[in-house]
């Protein structure tokens, strides 16, 4: 079993773990506060599922990040370490959007009588929701500095394994980028799909069924794409590239769909979040096809 064995590998692991612990504690409190404030006996609507979905996804995002941090240190994957700093930036954007989305959801649910007027949910959680992006911003800067130190440390380790062969270094770098993209793609695709299925209840057509079917298929393809690349299986890699093109077309379609006047109301409770996840997935998906 791998354990960090240098100052900077320990620093990176501890920073990611402390960040996750701090954010998870805040998000868990917000989740509990919201759940206890709901008026019992009310019929479920999309809005009352919005906040639990945001918070659950946020919690999963940071737990997944800790796993990726351990994985990148174990593999000495410089690209993945840099990618994790960018991933943290994505979570910072998500945390900033979350503030506005949760405020809107709480106020709308209060107007509909779903939230107890005496619970004071928003005043209690407002400061905590401001603290979350501040914590993430601090750790983003710290992790970026540590990543810079790890870059030199891992570069020497890689040099010892593949010597100074420029062709091999280029191939190894390309491989690292591709595998890292697949790992980050997994979270953002899953995040988009879960939000769509749980919150967007007004879309119950062929498109909805296609989205459900896409979850296991996409997870399988992401795993197989990594497997085929490691084995240098050309037919498998070509199949993965074709499917990634289909995925890119799907996300562009969904992005356009969310802003069509006829469909805008269905996506309104989660449109900002879906947009951010769709855009990030498109950005990650495009280089995977190269």
PDB file of C-alpha atoms in Angstrom:
ATOM      1  CA  UNK A   1       0.000   0.000   0.000  1.00  0.00           C
ATOM      2  CA  UNK A   2       1.364   3.402  -1.017  1.00  0.00           C
ATOM      3  CA  UNK A   3       2.012   6.091   1.600  1.00  0.00           C
ATOM      4  CA  UNK A   4       3.353   9.586   0.846  1.00  0.00           C
ATOM      5  CA  UNK A   5       7.073   9.529   1.574  1.00  0.00           C
ATOM      6  CA  UNK A   6       8.310  13.098   1.086  1.00  0.00           C
ATOM      7  CA  UNK A   7       7.495  16.487   2.594  1.00  0.00           C
ATOM      8  CA  UNK A   8       5.601  17.722  -0.463  1.00  0.00           C
ATOM      9  CA  UNK A   9       3.622  14.537  -1.096  1.00  0.00           C
ATOM     10  CA  UNK A  10       2.476  14.598   2.539  1.00  0.00           C
ATOM     11  CA  UNK A  11       1.692  18.324   2.240  1.00  0.00           C
ATOM     12  CA  UNK A  12      -0.483  17.752  -0.847  1.00  0.00           C
ATOM     13  CA  UNK A  13      -2.350  14.840   0.748  1.00  0.00           C
ATOM     14  CA  UNK A  14      -2.926  16.653   4.042  1.00  0.00           C
ATOM     15  CA  UNK A  15      -4.065  19.866   2.290  1.00  0.00           C
ATOM     16  CA  UNK A  16      -6.659  17.994   0.220  1.00  0.00           C
ATOM     17  CA  UNK A  17      -7.868  16.061   3.279  1.00  0.00           C
ATOM     18  CA  UNK A  18      -8.177  19.176   5.475  1.00  0.00           C
ATOM     19  CA  UNK A  19     -10.052  21.007   2.733  1.00  0.00           C
ATOM     20  CA  UNK A  20     -12.445  18.079   2.283  1.00  0.00           C
ATOM     21  CA  UNK A  21     -13.014  17.788   6.053  1.00  0.00           C
ATOM     22  CA  UNK A  22     -13.753  21.521   6.454  1.00  0.00           C
ATOM     23  CA  UNK A  23     -16.090  21.724   3.463  1.00  0.00           C
ATOM     24  CA  UNK A  24     -17.876  18.447   4.284  1.00  0.00           C
ATOM     25  CA  UNK A  25     -18.523  19.619   7.857  1.00  0.00           C
ATOM     26  CA  UNK A  26     -20.114  22.854   6.599  1.00  0.00           C
ATOM     27  CA  UNK A  27     -22.107  21.175   3.830  1.00  0.00           C
ATOM     28  CA  UNK A  28     -23.377  18.484   6.221  1.00  0.00           C
ATOM     29  CA  UNK A  29     -24.601  21.157   8.646  1.00  0.00           C
ATOM     30  CA  UNK A  30     -26.352  23.068   5.834  1.00  0.00           C
ATOM     31  CA  UNK A  31     -27.952  19.835   4.628  1.00  0.00           C
ATOM     32  CA  UNK A  32     -29.183  18.928   8.146  1.00  0.00           C
ATOM     33  CA  UNK A  33     -30.457  22.477   8.780  1.00  0.00           C
ATOM     34  CA  UNK A  34     -32.427  22.474   5.537  1.00  0.00           C
ATOM     35  CA  UNK A  35     -33.913  19.010   6.060  1.00  0.00           C
ATOM     36  CA  UNK A  36     -35.116  19.809   9.592  1.00  0.00           C
ATOM     37  CA  UNK A  37     -36.742  23.053   8.407  1.00  0.00           C
ATOM     38  CA  UNK A  38     -38.975  21.375   5.805  1.00  0.00           C
ATOM     39  CA  UNK A  39     -42.686  21.255   6.626  1.00  0.00           C
ATOM     40  CA  UNK A  40     -43.746  17.616   6.845  1.00  0.00           C
ATOM     41  CA  UNK A  41     -46.583  16.162   4.792  1.00  0.00           C
ATOM     42  CA  UNK A  42     -46.015  18.323   1.712  1.00  0.00           C
ATOM     43  CA  UNK A  43     -45.983  16.820  -1.770  1.00  0.00           C
ATOM     44  CA  UNK A  44     -42.470  16.608  -3.218  1.00  0.00           C
ATOM     45  CA  UNK A  45     -41.539  19.102  -5.931  1.00  0.00           C
ATOM     46  CA  UNK A  46     -38.323  19.720  -7.881  1.00  0.00           C
ATOM     47  CA  UNK A  47     -37.294  22.661  -5.685  1.00  0.00           C
ATOM     48  CA  UNK A  48     -37.193  20.690  -2.435  1.00  0.00           C
ATOM     49  CA  UNK A  49     -34.810  18.196  -4.062  1.00  0.00           C
ATOM     50  CA  UNK A  50     -32.499  20.941  -5.318  1.00  0.00           C
ATOM     51  CA  UNK A  51     -30.565  21.629  -2.116  1.00  0.00           C
ATOM     52  CA  UNK A  52     -30.031  17.965  -1.071  1.00  0.00           C
ATOM     53  CA  UNK A  53     -28.795  17.224  -4.607  1.00  0.00           C
ATOM     54  CA  UNK A  54     -26.352  20.167  -4.608  1.00  0.00           C
ATOM     55  CA  UNK A  55     -24.965  19.263  -1.210  1.00  0.00           C
ATOM     56  CA  UNK A  56     -24.695  15.524  -1.893  1.00  0.00           C
ATOM     57  CA  UNK A  57     -22.885  16.217  -5.161  1.00  0.00           C
ATOM     58  CA  UNK A  58     -20.563  18.650  -3.418  1.00  0.00           C
ATOM     59  CA  UNK A  59     -19.727  16.073  -0.742  1.00  0.00           C
ATOM     60  CA  UNK A  60     -19.081  13.403  -3.391  1.00  0.00           C
ATOM     61  CA  UNK A  61     -16.902  15.858  -5.333  1.00  0.00           C
ATOM     62  CA  UNK A  62     -14.510  16.385  -2.436  1.00  0.00           C
ATOM     63  CA  UNK A  63     -14.377  12.721  -1.439  1.00  0.00           C
ATOM     64  CA  UNK A  64     -13.581  11.875  -5.073  1.00  0.00           C
ATOM     65  CA  UNK A  65     -10.878  14.548  -5.066  1.00  0.00           C
ATOM     66  CA  UNK A  66      -9.143  12.978  -2.050  1.00  0.00           C
ATOM     67  CA  UNK A  67      -9.160   9.627  -3.900  1.00  0.00           C
ATOM     68  CA  UNK A  68      -7.638  11.296  -6.989  1.00  0.00           C
ATOM     69  CA  UNK A  69      -5.004  13.031  -4.862  1.00  0.00           C
ATOM     70  CA  UNK A  70      -3.918   9.682  -3.420  1.00  0.00           C
ATOM     71  CA  UNK A  71      -3.987   8.151  -6.921  1.00  0.00           C
ATOM     72  CA  UNK A  72      -1.885  10.946  -8.458  1.00  0.00           C
ATOM     73  CA  UNK A  73       0.733  10.702  -5.695  1.00  0.00           C
ATOM     74  CA  UNK A  74       0.849   6.916  -5.993  1.00  0.00           C
ATOM     75  CA  UNK A  75       1.380   7.116  -9.762  1.00  0.00           C
ATOM     76  CA  UNK A  76       3.569  10.237  -9.549  1.00  0.00           C
ATOM     77  CA  UNK A  77       1.297  11.706 -12.216  1.00  0.00           C
ATOM     78  CA  UNK A  78       2.347  15.344 -12.613  1.00  0.00           C
ATOM     79  CA  UNK A  79      -0.463  16.116 -15.048  1.00  0.00           C
ATOM     80  CA  UNK A  80      -3.082  14.773 -12.646  1.00  0.00           C
ATOM     81  CA  UNK A  81      -1.622  16.871  -9.817  1.00  0.00           C
ATOM     82  CA  UNK A  82      -1.936  20.000 -11.989  1.00  0.00           C
ATOM     83  CA  UNK A  83      -5.412  18.840 -13.046  1.00  0.00           C
ATOM     84  CA  UNK A  84      -6.439  18.572  -9.386  1.00  0.00           C
ATOM     85  CA  UNK A  85      -5.580  22.244  -8.876  1.00  0.00           C
ATOM     86  CA  UNK A  86      -7.830  23.072 -11.852  1.00  0.00           C
ATOM     87  CA  UNK A  87     -10.493  20.706 -10.458  1.00  0.00           C
ATOM     88  CA  UNK A  88     -10.348  22.730  -7.245  1.00  0.00           C
ATOM     89  CA  UNK A  89     -10.951  25.831  -9.343  1.00  0.00           C
ATOM     90  CA  UNK A  90     -14.031  24.144 -10.824  1.00  0.00           C
ATOM     91  CA  UNK A  91     -15.303  23.351  -7.323  1.00  0.00           C
ATOM     92  CA  UNK A  92     -14.710  26.999  -6.387  1.00  0.00           C
ATOM     93  CA  UNK A  93     -16.980  28.078  -9.258  1.00  0.00           C
ATOM     94  CA  UNK A  94     -19.561  25.487  -8.166  1.00  0.00           C
ATOM     95  CA  UNK A  95     -19.415  26.775  -4.552  1.00  0.00           C
ATOM     96  CA  UNK A  96     -19.963  30.352  -5.748  1.00  0.00           C
ATOM     97  CA  UNK A  97     -22.959  29.328  -7.866  1.00  0.00           C
ATOM     98  CA  UNK A  98     -24.276  27.201  -4.991  1.00  0.00           C
ATOM     99  CA  UNK A  99     -24.715  30.293  -2.773  1.00  0.00           C
ATOM    100  CA  UNK A 100     -27.129  31.957  -5.182  1.00  0.00           C
ATOM    101  CA  UNK A 101     -28.944  28.736  -6.094  1.00  0.00           C
ATOM    102  CA  UNK A 102     -29.536  27.712  -2.461  1.00  0.00           C
ATOM    103  CA  UNK A 103     -30.752  31.195  -1.528  1.00  0.00           C
ATOM    104  CA  UNK A 104     -33.228  31.164  -4.425  1.00  0.00           C
ATOM    105  CA  UNK A 105     -34.419  27.648  -3.538  1.00  0.00           C
ATOM    106  CA  UNK A 106     -34.938  28.464   0.174  1.00  0.00           C
ATOM    107  CA  UNK A 107     -36.807  31.696  -0.579  1.00  0.00           C
ATOM    108  CA  UNK A 108     -39.003  30.042  -3.220  1.00  0.00           C
ATOM    109  CA  UNK A 109     -39.793  27.093  -0.925  1.00  0.00           C
ATOM    110  CA  UNK A 110     -40.588  29.540   1.879  1.00  0.00           C
ATOM    111  CA  UNK A 111     -43.080  31.366  -0.361  1.00  0.00           C
ATOM    112  CA  UNK A 112     -44.730  28.023  -1.186  1.00  0.00           C
ATOM    113  CA  UNK A 113     -44.969  27.049   2.494  1.00  0.00           C
ATOM    114  CA  UNK A 114     -42.468  24.188   2.254  1.00  0.00           C
ATOM    115  CA  UNK A 115     -39.997  25.720   4.726  1.00  0.00           C
ATOM    116  CA  UNK A 116     -40.932  26.549   8.327  1.00  0.00           C
ATOM    117  CA  UNK A 117     -41.023  30.358   8.595  1.00  0.00           C
ATOM    118  CA  UNK A 118     -39.601  30.218  12.156  1.00  0.00           C
ATOM    119  CA  UNK A 119     -36.628  28.010  11.233  1.00  0.00           C
ATOM    120  CA  UNK A 120     -34.446  30.948  10.048  1.00  0.00           C
ATOM    121  CA  UNK A 121     -32.671  28.681   7.582  1.00  0.00           C
ATOM    122  CA  UNK A 122     -31.110  31.288   5.316  1.00  0.00           C
ATOM    123  CA  UNK A 123     -29.700  33.570   8.078  1.00  0.00           C
ATOM    124  CA  UNK A 124     -28.164  30.489   9.751  1.00  0.00           C
ATOM    125  CA  UNK A 125     -26.477  29.083   6.637  1.00  0.00           C
ATOM    126  CA  UNK A 126     -25.668  32.278   4.718  1.00  0.00           C
ATOM    127  CA  UNK A 127     -22.328  32.911   6.442  1.00  0.00           C
ATOM    128  CA  UNK A 128     -21.303  29.273   6.065  1.00  0.00           C
ATOM    129  CA  UNK A 129     -22.059  29.310   2.339  1.00  0.00           C
ATOM    130  CA  UNK A 130     -19.836  32.396   2.000  1.00  0.00           C
ATOM    131  CA  UNK A 131     -17.085  30.612   3.944  1.00  0.00           C
ATOM    132  CA  UNK A 132     -17.040  27.600   1.587  1.00  0.00           C
ATOM    133  CA  UNK A 133     -15.640  29.401  -1.523  1.00  0.00           C
ATOM    134  CA  UNK A 134     -13.178  31.274   0.733  1.00  0.00           C
ATOM    135  CA  UNK A 135     -11.866  27.973   2.128  1.00  0.00           C
ATOM    136  CA  UNK A 136     -11.625  26.456  -1.362  1.00  0.00           C
ATOM    137  CA  UNK A 137      -9.841  29.568  -2.713  1.00  0.00           C
ATOM    138  CA  UNK A 138      -7.264  29.390   0.110  1.00  0.00           C
ATOM    139  CA  UNK A 139      -6.580  25.689  -0.460  1.00  0.00           C
ATOM    140  CA  UNK A 140      -6.472  26.212  -4.255  1.00  0.00           C
ATOM    141  CA  UNK A 141      -3.560  28.637  -3.800  1.00  0.00           C
ATOM    142  CA  UNK A 142      -1.848  26.340  -1.288  1.00  0.00           C
ATOM    143  CA  UNK A 143      -2.267  23.225  -3.462  1.00  0.00           C
ATOM    144  CA  UNK A 144      -1.012  25.090  -6.549  1.00  0.00           C
ATOM    145  CA  UNK A 145       2.186  26.016  -4.695  1.00  0.00           C
ATOM    146  CA  UNK A 146       2.675  22.417  -3.519  1.00  0.00           C
ATOM    147  CA  UNK A 147       1.959  21.161  -7.075  1.00  0.00           C
ATOM    148  CA  UNK A 148       4.795  23.368  -8.333  1.00  0.00           C
ATOM    149  CA  UNK A 149       7.143  21.682  -5.839  1.00  0.00           C
ATOM    150  CA  UNK A 150       5.838  18.229  -6.783  1.00  0.00           C
ATOM    151  CA  UNK A 151       6.433  18.964 -10.474  1.00  0.00           C
ATOM    152  CA  UNK A 152      10.200  19.071  -9.897  1.00  0.00           C
ATOM    153  CA  UNK A 153      10.090  16.076  -7.564  1.00  0.00           C
ATOM    154  CA  UNK A 154       8.106  13.847  -9.955  1.00  0.00           C
ATOM    155  CA  UNK A 155      10.040  15.032 -13.032  1.00  0.00           C
ATOM    156  CA  UNK A 156      13.240  13.572 -11.572  1.00  0.00           C
ATOM    157  CA  UNK A 157      11.518  10.257 -10.740  1.00  0.00           C
ATOM    158  CA  UNK A 158      10.102   9.980 -14.287  1.00  0.00           C
ATOM    159  CA  UNK A 159      13.512  10.874 -15.763  1.00  0.00           C
ATOM    160  CA  UNK A 160      15.107   7.963 -13.873  1.00  0.00           C
ATOM    161  CA  UNK A 161      12.513   5.541 -15.293  1.00  0.00           C
ATOM    162  CA  UNK A 162      12.433   6.597 -18.952  1.00  0.00           C
ATOM    163  CA  UNK A 163      15.844   8.330 -19.165  1.00  0.00           C
ATOM    164  CA  UNK A 164      16.220  11.314 -21.497  1.00  0.00           C
ATOM    165  CA  UNK A 165      14.464   9.757 -24.506  1.00  0.00           C
ATOM    166  CA  UNK A 166      12.400  12.711 -25.811  1.00  0.00           C
ATOM    167  CA  UNK A 167      10.077  10.487 -27.846  1.00  0.00           C
ATOM    168  CA  UNK A 168       9.285   8.336 -24.809  1.00  0.00           C
ATOM    169  CA  UNK A 169       8.801  11.426 -22.624  1.00  0.00           C
ATOM    170  CA  UNK A 170       6.348  12.867 -25.155  1.00  0.00           C
ATOM    171  CA  UNK A 171       4.370   9.622 -25.340  1.00  0.00           C
ATOM    172  CA  UNK A 172       4.314   9.269 -21.562  1.00  0.00           C
ATOM    173  CA  UNK A 173       3.112  12.878 -21.171  1.00  0.00           C
ATOM    174  CA  UNK A 174       0.306  12.317 -23.709  1.00  0.00           C
ATOM    175  CA  UNK A 175      -0.721   9.146 -21.894  1.00  0.00           C
ATOM    176  CA  UNK A 176      -0.785  10.953 -18.523  1.00  0.00           C
ATOM    177  CA  UNK A 177      -2.950  13.765 -19.932  1.00  0.00           C
ATOM    178  CA  UNK A 178      -5.419  11.322 -21.488  1.00  0.00           C
ATOM    179  CA  UNK A 179      -5.832   9.194 -18.337  1.00  0.00           C
ATOM    180  CA  UNK A 180      -6.222  12.301 -16.153  1.00  0.00           C
ATOM    181  CA  UNK A 181      -8.932  13.672 -18.480  1.00  0.00           C
ATOM    182  CA  UNK A 182     -10.873  10.401 -18.226  1.00  0.00           C
ATOM    183  CA  UNK A 183     -10.787  10.541 -14.421  1.00  0.00           C
ATOM    184  CA  UNK A 184     -12.031  14.133 -14.253  1.00  0.00           C
ATOM    185  CA  UNK A 185     -14.606  13.453 -16.975  1.00  0.00           C
ATOM    186  CA  UNK A 186     -16.152  10.795 -14.726  1.00  0.00           C
ATOM    187  CA  UNK A 187     -17.097  13.274 -11.981  1.00  0.00           C
ATOM    188  CA  UNK A 188     -18.401  16.077 -14.193  1.00  0.00           C
ATOM    189  CA  UNK A 189     -20.444  13.755 -16.410  1.00  0.00           C
ATOM    190  CA  UNK A 190     -21.923  12.022 -13.362  1.00  0.00           C
ATOM    191  CA  UNK A 191     -22.610  15.381 -11.681  1.00  0.00           C
ATOM    192  CA  UNK A 192     -24.472  16.711 -14.708  1.00  0.00           C
ATOM    193  CA  UNK A 193     -26.533  13.544 -15.152  1.00  0.00           C
ATOM    194  CA  UNK A 194     -27.516  13.178 -11.487  1.00  0.00           C
ATOM    195  CA  UNK A 195     -28.725  16.786 -11.312  1.00  0.00           C
ATOM    196  CA  UNK A 196     -30.705  16.337 -14.508  1.00  0.00           C
ATOM    197  CA  UNK A 197     -32.396  13.111 -13.383  1.00  0.00           C
ATOM    198  CA  UNK A 198     -33.201  14.188  -9.815  1.00  0.00           C
ATOM    199  CA  UNK A 199     -34.261  17.809 -10.286  1.00  0.00           C
ATOM    200  CA  UNK A 200     -35.472  18.208 -13.883  1.00  0.00           C
ATOM    201  CA  UNK A 201     -38.763  16.361 -13.433  1.00  0.00           C
ATOM    202  CA  UNK A 202     -40.640  18.088 -16.235  1.00  0.00           C
ATOM    203  CA  UNK A 203     -38.787  16.118 -18.926  1.00  0.00           C
ATOM    204  CA  UNK A 204     -40.192  12.576 -19.028  1.00  0.00           C
ATOM    205  CA  UNK A 205     -39.675  11.649 -22.677  1.00  0.00           C
ATOM    206  CA  UNK A 206     -37.233   9.653 -24.807  1.00  0.00           C
ATOM    207  CA  UNK A 207     -34.508  12.134 -23.872  1.00  0.00           C
ATOM    208  CA  UNK A 208     -35.000  11.341 -20.156  1.00  0.00           C
ATOM    209  CA  UNK A 209     -34.739   7.582 -20.780  1.00  0.00           C
ATOM    210  CA  UNK A 210     -31.639   8.120 -22.891  1.00  0.00           C
ATOM    211  CA  UNK A 211     -30.005  10.024 -20.025  1.00  0.00           C
ATOM    212  CA  UNK A 212     -30.692   7.162 -17.580  1.00  0.00           C
ATOM    213  CA  UNK A 213     -29.234   4.625 -20.019  1.00  0.00           C
ATOM    214  CA  UNK A 214     -26.185   6.835 -20.599  1.00  0.00           C
ATOM    215  CA  UNK A 215     -24.932   6.530 -16.993  1.00  0.00           C
ATOM    216  CA  UNK A 216     -23.790   2.866 -16.943  1.00  0.00           C
ATOM    217  CA  UNK A 217     -22.749   2.996 -20.608  1.00  0.00           C
ATOM    218  CA  UNK A 218     -20.556   6.074 -20.111  1.00  0.00           C
ATOM    219  CA  UNK A 219     -18.917   4.739 -16.942  1.00  0.00           C
ATOM    220  CA  UNK A 220     -18.140   1.496 -18.801  1.00  0.00           C
ATOM    221  CA  UNK A 221     -16.713   3.399 -21.788  1.00  0.00           C
ATOM    222  CA  UNK A 222     -14.484   5.564 -19.572  1.00  0.00           C
ATOM    223  CA  UNK A 223     -13.021   2.453 -17.931  1.00  0.00           C
ATOM    224  CA  UNK A 224     -12.619   0.682 -21.275  1.00  0.00           C
ATOM    225  CA  UNK A 225     -11.024   3.750 -22.891  1.00  0.00           C
ATOM    226  CA  UNK A 226      -8.290   3.634 -20.234  1.00  0.00           C
ATOM    227  CA  UNK A 227      -7.944  -0.147 -20.652  1.00  0.00           C
ATOM    228  CA  UNK A 228      -7.688   0.042 -24.464  1.00  0.00           C
ATOM    229  CA  UNK A 229      -5.100   2.827 -24.238  1.00  0.00           C
ATOM    230  CA  UNK A 230      -2.906   0.839 -21.838  1.00  0.00           C
ATOM    231  CA  UNK A 231      -3.113  -2.179 -24.169  1.00  0.00           C
ATOM    232  CA  UNK A 232      -2.627   0.028 -27.275  1.00  0.00           C
ATOM    233  CA  UNK A 233      -5.742  -1.556 -28.780  1.00  0.00           C
ATOM    234  CA  UNK A 234      -6.423   0.543 -31.901  1.00  0.00           C
ATOM    235  CA  UNK A 235      -9.999  -0.681 -32.670  1.00  0.00           C
ATOM    236  CA  UNK A 236     -10.946  -0.071 -29.028  1.00  0.00           C
ATOM    237  CA  UNK A 237      -9.375   3.392 -29.013  1.00  0.00           C
ATOM    238  CA  UNK A 238     -11.162   4.329 -32.259  1.00  0.00           C
ATOM    239  CA  UNK A 239     -14.459   3.142 -30.741  1.00  0.00           C
ATOM    240  CA  UNK A 240     -13.818   5.304 -27.661  1.00  0.00           C
ATOM    241  CA  UNK A 241     -13.064   8.358 -29.821  1.00  0.00           C
ATOM    242  CA  UNK A 242     -16.310   7.828 -31.776  1.00  0.00           C
ATOM    243  CA  UNK A 243     -18.325   7.563 -28.537  1.00  0.00           C
ATOM    244  CA  UNK A 244     -16.626  10.685 -27.148  1.00  0.00           C
ATOM    245  CA  UNK A 245     -17.749  12.545 -30.293  1.00  0.00           C
ATOM    246  CA  UNK A 246     -21.319  11.372 -29.616  1.00  0.00           C
ATOM    247  CA  UNK A 247     -20.986  12.532 -26.001  1.00  0.00           C
ATOM    248  CA  UNK A 248     -19.735  15.929 -27.125  1.00  0.00           C
ATOM    249  CA  UNK A 249     -22.738  16.312 -29.452  1.00  0.00           C
ATOM    250  CA  UNK A 250     -25.089  15.279 -26.600  1.00  0.00           C
ATOM    251  CA  UNK A 251     -23.756  17.892 -24.172  1.00  0.00           C
ATOM    252  CA  UNK A 252     -23.861  20.655 -26.793  1.00  0.00           C
ATOM    253  CA  UNK A 253     -27.473  19.642 -27.520  1.00  0.00           C
ATOM    254  CA  UNK A 254     -28.355  19.700 -23.781  1.00  0.00           C
ATOM    255  CA  UNK A 255     -26.693  23.075 -23.339  1.00  0.00           C
ATOM    256  CA  UNK A 256     -28.735  24.567 -26.183  1.00  0.00           C
ATOM    257  CA  UNK A 257     -31.898  22.823 -24.937  1.00  0.00           C
ATOM    258  CA  UNK A 258     -31.671  24.418 -21.479  1.00  0.00           C
ATOM    259  CA  UNK A 259     -31.905  27.900 -22.960  1.00  0.00           C
ATOM    260  CA  UNK A 260     -34.771  27.278 -25.394  1.00  0.00           C
ATOM    261  CA  UNK A 261     -37.796  29.368 -24.269  1.00  0.00           C
ATOM    262  CA  UNK A 262     -40.130  26.343 -24.507  1.00  0.00           C
ATOM    263  CA  UNK A 263     -37.924  24.256 -22.173  1.00  0.00           C
ATOM    264  CA  UNK A 264     -36.403  26.928 -19.901  1.00  0.00           C
ATOM    265  CA  UNK A 265     -38.928  26.409 -17.061  1.00  0.00           C
ATOM    266  CA  UNK A 266     -38.045  22.691 -16.743  1.00  0.00           C
ATOM    267  CA  UNK A 267     -34.374  23.483 -16.146  1.00  0.00           C
ATOM    268  CA  UNK A 268     -34.689  26.711 -14.133  1.00  0.00           C
ATOM    269  CA  UNK A 269     -34.060  25.285 -10.605  1.00  0.00           C
ATOM    270  CA  UNK A 270     -30.661  23.955 -11.653  1.00  0.00           C
ATOM    271  CA  UNK A 271     -29.799  25.694 -14.918  1.00  0.00           C
ATOM    272  CA  UNK A 272     -26.675  27.514 -13.685  1.00  0.00           C
ATOM    273  CA  UNK A 273     -25.219  24.347 -12.206  1.00  0.00           C
ATOM    274  CA  UNK A 274     -26.076  22.231 -15.243  1.00  0.00           C
ATOM    275  CA  UNK A 275     -24.518  24.858 -17.501  1.00  0.00           C
ATOM    276  CA  UNK A 276     -21.244  24.892 -15.530  1.00  0.00           C
ATOM    277  CA  UNK A 277     -21.055  21.077 -15.472  1.00  0.00           C
ATOM    278  CA  UNK A 278     -21.926  20.797 -19.183  1.00  0.00           C
ATOM    279  CA  UNK A 279     -19.309  23.381 -20.214  1.00  0.00           C
ATOM    280  CA  UNK A 280     -16.573  21.732 -18.106  1.00  0.00           C
ATOM    281  CA  UNK A 281     -17.496  18.281 -19.481  1.00  0.00           C
ATOM    282  CA  UNK A 282     -17.314  19.613 -23.057  1.00  0.00           C
ATOM    283  CA  UNK A 283     -13.886  21.165 -22.341  1.00  0.00           C
ATOM    284  CA  UNK A 284     -12.637  17.857 -20.893  1.00  0.00           C
ATOM    285  CA  UNK A 285     -14.264  15.724 -23.575  1.00  0.00           C
ATOM    286  CA  UNK A 286     -12.805  17.569 -26.572  1.00  0.00           C
ATOM    287  CA  UNK A 287      -9.083  16.854 -25.861  1.00  0.00           C
ATOM    288  CA  UNK A 288      -9.958  13.187 -25.141  1.00  0.00           C
ATOM    289  CA  UNK A 289     -10.793  12.817 -28.839  1.00  0.00           C
ATOM    290  CA  UNK A 290      -7.428  14.078 -30.054  1.00  0.00           C
TER     291      UNK A 290
END
